[in-house]
mmCIF file of C-alpha atoms in Angstrom:
data_model
loop_
_atom_site.group_PDB
_atom_site.id
_atom_site.type_symbol
_atom_site.label_atom_id
_atom_site.label_comp_id
_atom_site.label_asym_id
_atom_site.label_seq_id
_atom_site.Cartn_x
_atom_site.Cartn_y
_atom_site.Cartn_z
ATOM 1 C CA MET A 324 -12.822 20.319 16.553
ATOM 2 C CA LEU A 325 -14.810 18.429 13.935
ATOM 3 C CA PHE A 326 -14.175 15.177 12.058
ATOM 4 C CA TYR A 327 -15.742 15.023 8.576
ATOM 5 C CA PRO A 328 -18.764 17.285 9.153
ATOM 6 C CA TYR A 329 -21.451 16.466 6.575
ATOM 7 C CA GLY A 330 -24.498 18.608 7.417
ATOM 8 C CA VAL A 331 -25.164 22.065 8.827
ATOM 9 C CA GLU A 332 -28.312 23.927 9.937
ATOM 10 C CA VAL A 333 -28.712 27.508 11.227
ATOM 11 C CA ASP A 334 -31.646 28.735 13.318
ATOM 12 C CA PHE A 335 -33.183 32.240 13.292
ATOM 13 C CA MET A 336 -30.907 33.327 16.169
ATOM 14 C CA GLY A 337 -27.753 32.438 14.265
ATOM 15 C CA ASN A 338 -26.965 29.284 16.220
ATOM 16 C CA ILE A 339 -25.249 26.595 14.143
ATOM 17 C CA TYR A 340 -25.982 22.856 14.282
ATOM 18 C CA VAL A 341 -23.425 20.489 12.744
ATOM 19 C CA ALA A 342 -23.685 16.798 11.839
ATOM 20 C CA ASP A 343 -20.152 15.893 12.987
ATOM 21 C CA SER A 344 -20.256 12.593 11.168
ATOM 22 C CA SER A 345 -17.080 10.707 12.082
ATOM 23 C CA ASN A 346 -17.411 11.861 15.693
ATOM 24 C CA HIS A 347 -20.951 10.382 15.714
ATOM 25 C CA ARG A 348 -22.536 13.469 17.251
ATOM 26 C CA ILE A 349 -24.485 16.678 16.637
ATOM 27 C CA GLN A 350 -22.695 19.828 17.776
ATOM 28 C CA LEU A 351 -24.348 23.146 18.667
ATOM 29 C CA PHE A 352 -22.295 26.318 18.196
ATOM 30 C CA GLN A 353 -24.145 29.259 19.680
ATOM 31 C CA ALA A 354 -24.103 32.439 17.596
ATOM 32 C CA GLY A 355 -20.602 33.900 17.514
ATOM 33 C CA SER A 356 -19.036 31.046 19.479
ATOM 34 C CA MET A 357 -16.345 28.651 18.278
ATOM 35 C CA ASN A 358 -16.964 26.310 21.214
ATOM 36 C CA GLY A 359 -19.412 23.514 20.485
ATOM 37 C CA THR A 360 -21.711 21.539 22.744
ATOM 38 C CA THR A 361 -22.759 17.959 22.002
ATOM 39 C CA ILE A 362 -26.566 17.866 21.909
ATOM 40 C CA ALA A 363 -27.062 14.424 20.336
ATOM 41 C CA GLY A 364 -24.919 11.299 20.224
ATOM 42 C CA VAL A 365 -21.808 10.442 22.197
ATOM 43 C CA THR A 366 -18.466 11.751 20.991
ATOM 44 C CA GLY A 367 -16.479 9.066 19.173
ATOM 45 C CA VAL A 368 -18.875 6.256 20.114
ATOM 46 C CA VAL A 369 -20.980 4.450 17.495
ATOM 47 C CA GLY A 370 -24.245 2.864 18.567
ATOM 48 C CA SER A 371 -27.804 2.002 17.602
ATOM 49 C CA ASP A 372 -29.631 2.627 20.888
ATOM 50 C CA PRO A 373 -31.594 5.870 21.446
ATOM 51 C CA TYR A 374 -28.550 7.606 22.953
ATOM 52 C CA HIS A 375 -26.089 7.021 20.131
ATOM 53 C CA LEU A 376 -25.631 7.881 16.455
ATOM 54 C CA ASN A 377 -23.819 6.100 13.621
ATOM 55 C CA TYR A 378 -22.311 8.550 11.110
ATOM 56 C CA PRO A 379 -24.963 11.308 11.189
ATOM 57 C CA TYR A 380 -25.191 12.796 7.710
ATOM 58 C CA ALA A 381 -27.710 15.648 7.857
ATOM 59 C CA VAL A 382 -29.389 17.674 10.596
ATOM 60 C CA LYS A 383 -32.593 19.747 10.376
ATOM 61 C CA LEU A 384 -34.855 21.667 12.773
ATOM 62 C CA ASP A 385 -38.625 22.059 12.806
ATOM 63 C CA SER A 386 -40.275 25.484 13.020
ATOM 64 C CA GLN A 387 -40.474 25.394 16.832
ATOM 65 C CA LEU A 388 -36.871 24.225 17.295
ATOM 66 C CA ASN A 389 -38.347 21.336 19.269
ATOM 67 C CA PHE A 390 -36.889 18.486 17.256
ATOM 68 C CA LEU A 391 -33.662 17.654 15.551
ATOM 69 C CA TYR A 392 -34.154 15.504 12.492
ATOM 70 C CA ILE A 393 -31.020 13.479 11.802
ATOM 71 C CA ILE A 394 -30.281 11.348 8.763
ATOM 72 C CA LEU A 395 -27.913 8.503 9.549
ATOM 73 C CA LEU A 396 -25.658 6.555 7.253
ATOM 74 C CA THR A 397 -26.331 3.377 9.234
ATOM 75 C CA ALA A 398 -28.922 2.140 6.782
ATOM 76 C CA VAL A 399 -26.579 2.749 3.861
ATOM 77 C CA VAL A 400 -23.445 0.988 5.082
ATOM 78 C CA THR A 401 -23.842 -2.035 7.307
ATOM 79 C CA SER A 402 -20.489 -3.679 6.583
ATOM 80 C CA LEU A 403 -17.120 -3.040 5.026
ATOM 81 C CA LYS A 404 -16.477 -6.426 3.462
ATOM 82 C CA TRP A 405 -15.866 -7.347 -0.146
ATOM 83 C CA ASN A 406 -15.865 -10.570 -2.096
ATOM 84 C CA ALA A 407 -12.337 -11.944 -2.344
ATOM 85 C CA THR A 408 -13.008 -12.980 -5.949
ATOM 86 C CA GLY A 409 -12.641 -10.205 -8.504
ATOM 87 C CA ILE A 410 -14.750 -9.899 -11.637
ATOM 88 C CA THR A 411 -13.024 -8.742 -14.818
ATOM 89 C CA VAL A 412 -15.135 -5.843 -16.118
ATOM 90 C CA ALA A 413 -12.718 -4.478 -18.734
ATOM 91 C CA GLY A 414 -9.849 -5.996 -20.685
ATOM 92 C CA VAL A 415 -8.758 -9.592 -21.180
ATOM 93 C CA THR A 416 -6.749 -11.177 -18.369
ATOM 94 C CA GLY A 417 -3.087 -11.492 -19.255
ATOM 95 C CA VAL A 418 -3.578 -10.435 -22.889
ATOM 96 C CA SER A 419 -2.566 -6.970 -24.082
ATOM 97 C CA GLY A 420 -3.813 -5.451 -27.317
ATOM 98 C CA SER A 421 -5.378 -2.434 -28.987
ATOM 99 C CA THR A 422 -8.669 -3.957 -30.128
ATOM 100 C CA PRO A 423 -11.785 -2.519 -28.423
ATOM 101 C CA ASN A 424 -12.013 -5.420 -25.952
ATOM 102 C CA LYS A 425 -8.382 -5.195 -24.808
ATOM 103 C CA LEU A 426 -6.159 -2.930 -22.734
ATOM 104 C CA ASN A 427 -2.392 -2.553 -22.562
ATOM 105 C CA LYS A 428 -1.067 -1.849 -19.061
ATOM 106 C CA PRO A 429 -3.986 0.366 -17.948
ATOM 107 C CA GLN A 430 -3.264 2.812 -15.152
ATOM 108 C CA GLY A 431 -5.584 5.694 -14.177
ATOM 109 C CA LEU A 432 -9.297 5.105 -13.626
ATOM 110 C CA SER A 433 -12.379 7.270 -13.177
ATOM 111 C CA ILE A 434 -16.039 6.313 -12.611
ATOM 112 C CA ASP A 435 -19.000 8.535 -13.451
ATOM 113 C CA SER A 436 -22.374 8.627 -11.688
ATOM 114 C CA ASN A 437 -23.758 5.954 -14.048
ATOM 115 C CA GLY A 438 -20.993 3.494 -13.225
ATOM 116 C CA THR A 439 -19.242 4.018 -16.554
ATOM 117 C CA LEU A 440 -15.480 3.498 -16.406
ATOM 118 C CA TYR A 441 -12.910 5.796 -17.994
ATOM 119 C CA ILE A 442 -9.548 4.065 -18.300
ATOM 120 C CA ALA A 443 -6.130 5.534 -19.031
ATOM 121 C CA ASP A 444 -4.974 2.782 -21.383
ATOM 122 C CA GLN A 445 -1.309 3.636 -21.023
ATOM 123 C CA ASN A 446 0.532 1.693 -23.712
ATOM 124 C CA ASN A 447 -2.280 2.201 -26.216
ATOM 125 C CA CYS A 448 -1.997 5.979 -25.747
ATOM 126 C CA ARG A 449 -5.749 6.391 -25.359
ATOM 127 C CA VAL A 450 -8.590 6.758 -22.860
ATOM 128 C CA GLN A 451 -11.288 4.110 -23.082
ATOM 129 C CA LYS A 452 -14.899 4.607 -22.011
ATOM 130 C CA TRP A 453 -16.366 1.332 -20.798
ATOM 131 C CA LEU A 454 -20.097 1.099 -20.108
ATOM 132 C CA SER A 455 -21.244 -1.095 -17.249
ATOM 133 C CA GLY A 456 -21.660 -4.652 -18.500
ATOM 134 C CA ALA A 457 -20.061 -3.958 -21.876
ATOM 135 C CA SER A 458 -17.513 -6.278 -23.463
ATOM 136 C CA ASN A 459 -15.806 -3.503 -25.450
ATOM 137 C CA GLY A 460 -14.581 -0.012 -24.792
ATOM 138 C CA THR A 461 -14.910 3.149 -26.869
ATOM 139 C CA THR A 462 -12.036 5.578 -27.352
ATOM 140 C CA VAL A 463 -12.852 9.063 -26.024
ATOM 141 C CA ALA A 464 -9.318 10.522 -26.056
ATOM 142 C CA GLY A 465 -6.368 9.606 -28.260
ATOM 143 C CA GLN A 466 -6.576 7.230 -31.196
ATOM 144 C CA SER A 467 -8.466 3.942 -31.112
ATOM 145 C CA ASN A 468 -5.676 2.107 -32.974
ATOM 146 C CA GLY A 469 -3.091 2.910 -30.317
ATOM 147 C CA THR A 470 -1.140 5.547 -32.242
ATOM 148 C CA CYS A 471 0.973 7.684 -29.909
ATOM 149 C CA GLY A 472 2.210 11.238 -30.390
ATOM 150 C CA SER A 473 2.193 14.867 -29.298
ATOM 151 C CA GLY A 474 -0.373 16.457 -31.628
ATOM 152 C CA PRO A 475 -3.744 17.682 -30.302
ATOM 153 C CA SER A 476 -5.486 14.463 -31.371
ATOM 154 C CA LEU A 477 -2.832 12.235 -29.791
ATOM 155 C CA LEU A 478 -1.629 11.166 -26.359
ATOM 156 C CA GLN A 479 1.682 9.729 -25.181
ATOM 157 C CA THR A 480 1.364 7.053 -22.457
ATOM 158 C CA PRO A 481 -1.474 8.668 -20.450
ATOM 159 C CA GLN A 482 -1.402 7.583 -16.815
ATOM 160 C CA GLY A 483 -4.380 9.347 -15.240
ATOM 161 C CA VAL A 484 -7.899 10.440 -16.135
ATOM 162 C CA ILE A 485 -10.945 12.135 -14.677
ATOM 163 C CA VAL A 486 -14.345 12.887 -16.169
ATOM 164 C CA ASP A 487 -16.690 15.713 -15.177
ATOM 165 C CA SER A 488 -20.479 15.652 -14.903
ATOM 166 C CA ASN A 489 -20.833 16.725 -18.571
ATOM 167 C CA GLY A 490 -18.733 13.849 -19.892
ATOM 168 C CA ASN A 491 -15.658 15.976 -20.586
ATOM 169 C CA VAL A 492 -12.447 14.004 -20.168
ATOM 170 C CA TYR A 493 -9.233 15.311 -18.622
ATOM 171 C CA ALA A 494 -6.330 13.110 -19.720
ATOM 172 C CA VAL A 495 -3.030 13.094 -17.863
ATOM 173 C CA ASP A 496 -0.770 13.045 -20.913
ATOM 174 C CA THR A 497 2.294 11.933 -18.979
ATOM 175 C CA TYR A 498 5.060 11.762 -21.562
ATOM 176 C CA ASN A 499 3.844 14.995 -23.179
ATOM 177 C CA ASN A 500 3.995 16.766 -19.790
ATOM 178 C CA ARG A 501 0.517 18.224 -20.103
ATOM 179 C CA VAL A 502 -3.173 17.760 -19.276
ATOM 180 C CA GLN A 503 -5.456 17.549 -22.286
ATOM 181 C CA LEU A 504 -9.169 18.371 -22.069
ATOM 182 C CA TRP A 505 -11.270 16.406 -24.510
ATOM 183 C CA SER A 506 -14.724 17.959 -24.527
ATOM 184 C CA TYR A 507 -17.612 15.500 -24.832
ATOM 185 C CA GLY A 508 -17.580 14.048 -28.347
ATOM 186 C CA ALA A 509 -14.442 15.937 -29.438
ATOM 187 C CA SER A 510 -11.846 14.441 -31.772
ATOM 188 C CA PHE A 511 -8.935 16.398 -30.310
ATOM 189 C CA GLY A 512 -7.819 17.752 -26.969
ATOM 190 C CA ILE A 513 -6.998 21.225 -25.662
ATOM 191 C CA MET A 514 -4.022 21.728 -23.366
ATOM 192 C CA VAL A 515 -5.275 23.067 -20.010
ATOM 193 C CA ALA A 516 -2.173 22.496 -17.842
ATOM 194 C CA GLY A 517 1.522 22.260 -18.603
ATOM 195 C CA THR A 518 3.363 23.409 -21.712
ATOM 196 C CA GLY A 519 4.325 20.104 -23.308
ATOM 197 C CA ILE A 520 7.914 20.578 -22.100
ATOM 198 C CA SER A 521 9.283 18.904 -18.971
ATOM 199 C CA ASN A 522 10.482 21.512 -16.493
ATOM 200 C CA SER A 523 9.796 22.973 -13.046
ATOM 201 C CA GLY A 524 8.361 26.435 -13.738
ATOM 202 C CA ASN A 525 4.958 27.324 -12.325
ATOM 203 C CA ASN A 526 3.401 26.820 -15.751
ATOM 204 C CA GLN A 527 5.250 23.551 -16.369
ATOM 205 C CA LEU A 528 4.934 19.917 -15.371
ATOM 206 C CA SER A 529 7.278 16.958 -15.421
ATOM 207 C CA PHE A 530 6.056 13.370 -15.767
ATOM 208 C CA LEU A 531 2.689 14.060 -14.151
ATOM 209 C CA ARG A 532 0.778 10.973 -12.972
ATOM 210 C CA ASP A 533 -2.666 11.826 -11.585
ATOM 211 C CA ILE A 534 -5.306 14.522 -11.406
ATOM 212 C CA ALA A 535 -8.221 15.582 -9.192
ATOM 213 C CA ARG A 536 -10.866 18.218 -9.856
ATOM 214 C CA ASP A 537 -13.047 20.339 -7.607
ATOM 215 C CA PRO A 538 -16.533 19.858 -9.143
ATOM 216 C CA THR A 539 -17.745 23.242 -7.881
ATOM 217 C CA THR A 540 -14.912 25.537 -8.968
ATOM 218 C CA GLY A 541 -13.310 23.486 -11.737
ATOM 219 C CA THR A 542 -9.915 23.802 -10.049
ATOM 220 C CA LEU A 543 -7.462 21.059 -11.036
ATOM 221 C CA TYR A 544 -4.924 19.409 -8.728
ATOM 222 C CA ILE A 545 -2.095 17.557 -10.480
ATOM 223 C CA SER A 546 0.561 15.221 -9.120
ATOM 224 C CA ASP A 547 3.691 16.657 -10.731
ATOM 225 C CA THR A 548 5.674 13.539 -9.987
ATOM 226 C CA TRP A 549 9.202 14.277 -11.151
ATOM 227 C CA ASN A 550 9.030 17.688 -9.470
ATOM 228 C CA ASN A 551 7.888 16.047 -6.215
ATOM 229 C CA ARG A 552 4.954 18.401 -5.803
ATOM 230 C CA ILE A 553 1.206 18.855 -6.242
ATOM 231 C CA MET A 554 0.142 21.747 -8.450
ATOM 232 C CA ARG A 555 -3.141 23.656 -8.452
ATOM 233 C CA TYR A 556 -4.584 25.142 -11.631
ATOM 234 C CA LEU A 557 -7.522 27.489 -11.159
ATOM 235 C CA PHE A 558 -10.220 27.302 -13.820
ATOM 236 C CA ASN A 559 -8.936 28.767 -17.111
ATOM 237 C CA ALA A 560 -5.565 29.682 -15.571
ATOM 238 C CA SER A 561 -2.375 29.488 -17.632
ATOM 239 C CA SER A 562 -0.059 28.836 -14.689
ATOM 240 C CA ASP A 563 -0.317 26.995 -11.427
ATOM 241 C CA THR A 564 0.570 27.174 -7.743
ATOM 242 C CA VAL A 565 2.434 24.663 -5.617
ATOM 243 C CA VAL A 566 0.041 23.440 -2.900
ATOM 244 C CA ALA A 567 2.057 20.495 -1.562
ATOM 245 C CA GLY A 568 5.730 19.563 -1.692
ATOM 246 C CA GLY A 569 8.092 21.318 -4.047
ATOM 247 C CA ASN A 570 10.877 21.344 -1.471
ATOM 248 C CA GLY A 571 13.029 18.556 -2.850
ATOM 249 C CA SER A 572 12.625 14.805 -2.483
ATOM 250 C CA CYS A 573 13.017 13.313 0.966
ATOM 251 C CA THR A 574 10.981 12.128 3.978
ATOM 252 C CA ASN A 575 10.675 15.517 5.696
ATOM 253 C CA ARG A 576 7.071 16.559 6.412
ATOM 254 C CA THR A 577 7.439 19.541 4.078
ATOM 255 C CA GLN A 578 8.502 17.289 1.198
ATOM 256 C CA LEU A 579 7.053 14.685 -1.121
ATOM 257 C CA TYR A 580 8.932 11.909 -2.877
ATOM 258 C CA TYR A 581 7.502 10.726 -6.201
ATOM 259 C CA PRO A 582 3.817 11.459 -5.482
ATOM 260 C CA ILE A 583 1.433 9.549 -7.722
ATOM 261 C CA GLY A 584 -2.265 9.124 -6.828
ATOM 262 C CA ILE A 585 -4.180 12.005 -5.235
ATOM 263 C CA TYR A 586 -7.655 12.308 -3.745
ATOM 264 C CA LEU A 587 -9.300 15.701 -3.167
ATOM 265 C CA ASP A 588 -11.458 15.854 -0.038
ATOM 266 C CA VAL A 589 -13.486 19.006 -0.635
ATOM 267 C CA ALA A 590 -15.155 18.876 2.799
ATOM 268 C CA SER A 591 -11.855 19.157 4.668
ATOM 269 C CA ASN A 592 -10.070 21.201 1.974
ATOM 270 C CA SER A 593 -7.270 18.673 1.856
ATOM 271 C CA LEU A 594 -5.448 16.286 -0.444
ATOM 272 C CA TYR A 595 -4.677 12.656 0.279
ATOM 273 C CA ILE A 596 -1.453 11.775 -1.536
ATOM 274 C CA ALA A 597 0.138 8.429 -2.407
ATOM 275 C CA ASN A 598 3.683 9.460 -1.471
ATOM 276 C CA SER A 599 5.038 6.519 -3.395
ATOM 277 C CA TYR A 600 8.797 6.482 -2.821
ATOM 278 C CA CYS A 601 8.230 7.222 0.875
ATOM 279 C CA ASN A 602 5.929 4.202 1.102
ATOM 280 C CA ASN A 603 3.174 6.150 2.831
ATOM 281 C CA ILE A 604 -0.112 8.002 2.414
ATOM 282 C CA VAL A 605 -0.169 11.574 3.659
ATOM 283 C CA ARG A 606 -2.843 14.231 4.075
ATOM 284 C CA TRP A 607 -1.988 17.797 3.147
ATOM 285 C CA VAL A 608 -4.464 20.556 4.034
ATOM 286 C CA ILE A 609 -4.493 23.060 1.189
ATOM 287 C CA GLY A 610 -2.703 26.144 2.468
ATOM 288 C CA ALA A 611 -0.628 24.207 5.018
ATOM 289 C CA THR A 612 3.148 23.853 4.811
ATOM 290 C CA SER A 613 3.426 20.200 5.824
ATOM 291 C CA TRP A 614 1.624 16.873 5.795
ATOM 292 C CA THR A 615 0.238 14.526 8.413
ATOM 293 C CA LEU A 616 0.679 10.777 8.146
ATOM 294 C CA VAL A 617 -2.381 8.677 7.242
ATOM 295 C CA ALA A 618 -0.887 5.238 6.534
ATOM 296 C CA GLY A 619 2.499 3.604 6.107
ATOM 297 C CA ASP A 620 5.835 4.391 7.700
ATOM 298 C CA ILE A 621 6.642 7.966 8.677
ATOM 299 C CA ASN A 622 10.326 7.436 7.848
ATOM 300 C CA GLY A 623 9.678 6.002 4.394
ATOM 301 C CA ARG A 624 10.472 2.359 5.056
ATOM 302 C CA SER A 625 8.697 -0.285 2.954
ATOM 303 C CA GLY A 626 7.167 -3.496 4.251
ATOM 304 C CA ASN A 627 4.325 -5.985 3.915
ATOM 305 C CA SER A 628 2.828 -5.990 7.408
ATOM 306 C CA SER A 629 -0.607 -4.531 8.139
ATOM 307 C CA THR A 630 0.925 -1.161 9.061
ATOM 308 C CA MET A 631 3.361 -0.913 6.147
ATOM 309 C CA LEU A 632 3.181 -0.203 2.408
ATOM 310 C CA PHE A 633 5.444 -0.903 -0.567
ATOM 311 C CA TYR A 634 5.257 1.675 -3.365
ATOM 312 C CA PRO A 635 1.611 2.734 -2.974
ATOM 313 C CA TYR A 636 0.302 4.129 -6.256
ATOM 314 C CA ASP A 637 -3.204 5.372 -5.495
ATOM 315 C CA VAL A 638 -5.509 6.413 -2.681
ATOM 316 C CA GLU A 639 -9.298 6.684 -2.369
ATOM 317 C CA VAL A 640 -11.387 7.950 0.573
ATOM 318 C CA ASP A 641 -15.040 7.129 1.242
ATOM 319 C CA PHE A 642 -17.656 9.368 2.881
ATOM 320 C CA MET A 643 -16.883 7.879 6.311
ATOM 321 C CA GLY A 644 -13.217 8.817 6.118
ATOM 322 C CA ASN A 645 -11.964 5.289 5.444
ATOM 323 C CA VAL A 646 -8.853 5.167 3.265
ATOM 324 C CA TYR A 647 -8.223 2.660 0.444
ATOM 325 C CA VAL A 648 -4.701 2.180 -0.908
ATOM 326 C CA ALA A 649 -3.381 0.493 -4.053
ATOM 327 C CA ASP A 650 -0.339 -1.047 -2.354
ATOM 328 C CA SER A 651 1.223 -1.879 -5.684
ATOM 329 C CA SER A 652 4.418 -3.814 -4.955
ATOM 330 C CA ASN A 653 2.593 -5.808 -2.272
ATOM 331 C CA HIS A 654 -0.026 -6.744 -4.924
ATOM 332 C CA ARG A 655 -2.930 -5.842 -2.657
ATOM 333 C CA ILE A 656 -5.565 -3.246 -1.766
ATOM 334 C CA GLN A 657 -5.432 -2.073 1.848
ATOM 335 C CA LEU A 658 -8.305 -0.580 3.834
ATOM 336 C CA PHE A 659 -7.425 1.763 6.687
ATOM 337 C CA GLN A 660 -10.549 2.573 8.648
ATOM 338 C CA ALA A 661 -10.938 6.207 9.678
ATOM 339 C CA GLY A 662 -8.287 7.134 12.223
ATOM 340 C CA SER A 663 -6.527 3.758 12.127
ATOM 341 C CA MET A 664 -2.946 3.087 11.032
ATOM 342 C CA ASN A 665 -3.547 -0.661 10.847
ATOM 343 C CA GLY A 666 -4.657 -1.865 7.431
ATOM 344 C CA THR A 667 -6.751 -4.805 6.279
ATOM 345 C CA THR A 668 -6.215 -6.520 2.941
ATOM 346 C CA ILE A 669 -9.514 -6.430 1.038
ATOM 347 C CA ALA A 670 -8.286 -7.477 -2.435
ATOM 348 C CA GLY A 671 -5.288 -9.444 -3.614
ATOM 349 C CA VAL A 672 -2.845 -11.574 -1.614
ATOM 350 C CA THR A 673 0.032 -9.881 0.191
ATOM 351 C CA GLY A 674 3.285 -10.270 -1.708
ATOM 352 C CA VAL A 675 1.887 -12.714 -4.281
ATOM 353 C CA ALA A 676 1.342 -11.634 -7.880
ATOM 354 C CA GLY A 677 -1.112 -13.627 -9.960
ATOM 355 C CA SER A 678 -3.737 -13.510 -12.687
ATOM 356 C CA ASP A 679 -6.573 -15.587 -11.217
ATOM 357 C CA PRO A 680 -9.637 -13.848 -9.708
ATOM 358 C CA TYR A 681 -8.079 -13.804 -6.219
ATOM 359 C CA HIS A 682 -4.811 -12.144 -7.149
ATOM 360 C CA LEU A 683 -3.536 -8.853 -8.517
ATOM 361 C CA ASN A 684 -0.336 -7.997 -10.374
ATOM 362 C CA TYR A 685 0.826 -4.488 -9.487
ATOM 363 C CA PRO A 686 -2.519 -2.771 -8.854
ATOM 364 C CA TYR A 687 -2.252 0.820 -9.988
ATOM 365 C CA ALA A 688 -5.542 2.600 -9.253
ATOM 366 C CA VAL A 689 -8.379 1.990 -6.808
ATOM 367 C CA LYS A 690 -11.840 3.558 -7.021
ATOM 368 C CA LEU A 691 -15.262 3.116 -5.402
ATOM 369 C CA ASP A 692 -18.697 3.426 -6.951
ATOM 370 C CA SER A 693 -21.730 4.818 -5.143
ATOM 371 C CA GLN A 694 -22.413 1.400 -3.553
ATOM 372 C CA LEU A 695 -18.813 1.075 -2.337
ATOM 373 C CA ASN A 696 -18.013 -1.658 -4.834
ATOM 374 C CA LEU A 697 -14.268 -1.673 -5.417
ATOM 375 C CA TYR A 698 -12.621 -1.217 -8.834
ATOM 376 C CA VAL A 699 -8.925 -1.906 -9.336
ATOM 377 C CA THR A 700 -6.672 -1.243 -12.300
ATOM 378 C CA ASP A 701 -4.730 -4.518 -12.417
ATOM 379 C CA TRP A 702 -1.778 -3.094 -14.314
ATOM 380 C CA TYR A 703 0.286 -6.088 -15.413
ATOM 381 C CA ASN A 704 -2.798 -8.253 -15.995
ATOM 382 C CA HIS A 705 -4.179 -5.711 -18.518
ATOM 383 C CA ARG A 706 -7.592 -5.638 -16.856
ATOM 384 C CA ILE A 707 -9.969 -3.823 -14.510
ATOM 385 C CA GLN A 708 -11.206 -5.924 -11.584
ATOM 386 C CA LYS A 709 -14.424 -5.308 -9.666
ATOM 387 C CA PHE A 710 -14.830 -6.572 -6.096
ATOM 388 C CA LEU A 711 -18.444 -6.532 -4.934
ATOM 389 C CA ARG A 712 -19.217 -5.239 -1.472
ATOM 390 C CA GLN A 713 -20.974 -7.900 0.586
#
């Protein structure tokens, strides 16, 4: 077995070398064999001495096969700690509005490679693009004055957003039961998923809440919330396929109950799902018929202890397999380190809503930038908070 493999090398004899990152080892699979041998590192043990590895990322061979060259993540991540004080990087704390410097109950959030934020400004029926360090946002989907509607140039309470590498924006147009693609610089959107009518057919969506995209294939994954399922739309397809849930709403492992945030882990071909009304985070391998529990209570109970969640709305996963949860009704962000069911509060104060820099008020979305700085959509405070990694 492997645990978040990040690098692979093949020699001239067909032997395969794998940087088995979260197992902190290099595995050799001889040609044709599915049984690996550890040739560097110690399985499951992190270390900095000559015998150990710390999240190996890439593995290469020289021409004589004498040396393994291994790139470690140790130099990149030395700690998983964040400042407790948030910095408001978009919106005005506690003040809603439709002017360029304000937001109105923002929900979904996406960050591009330049650190630019794309915000689903829910009650303003628009998506705002917010450059790093800017005091105002620019409308890139919907109308800047907050006009709502169902026409191609309008949105109706969008609750999710993603942006691709070309600056094209995919808006989760929740109350219109569709996904709208706004090409870079466009003044109107094109419907790429859903029909605009709430229903449960394979070409329909009902109160969708979030979206993920495979950057290689263009495949979209959509949390079809009222249908308690995750749908997959292949690039340019007119209908979709159920890839998770769709078997009614309950706590059974084959079911989802009001799924909201989703994270696509391309490396493991799986989805991490904020299974909101079950108060847990689950992982569903694409093609599987059931989920495995990642965080929260397996029976759907809510709570505020370090192992419990209360209406989680979003989930994010870093390159080490650590899981970040917007634990909304507990007003906090929880970190579950890879393989652990015990969470640590890294932003907000458990059970206490507030508007000062230390508190959150129903956090909706959580995202990381390339430096693992934390961004939180602070829903009822009408702002985006940034927590710097120490």
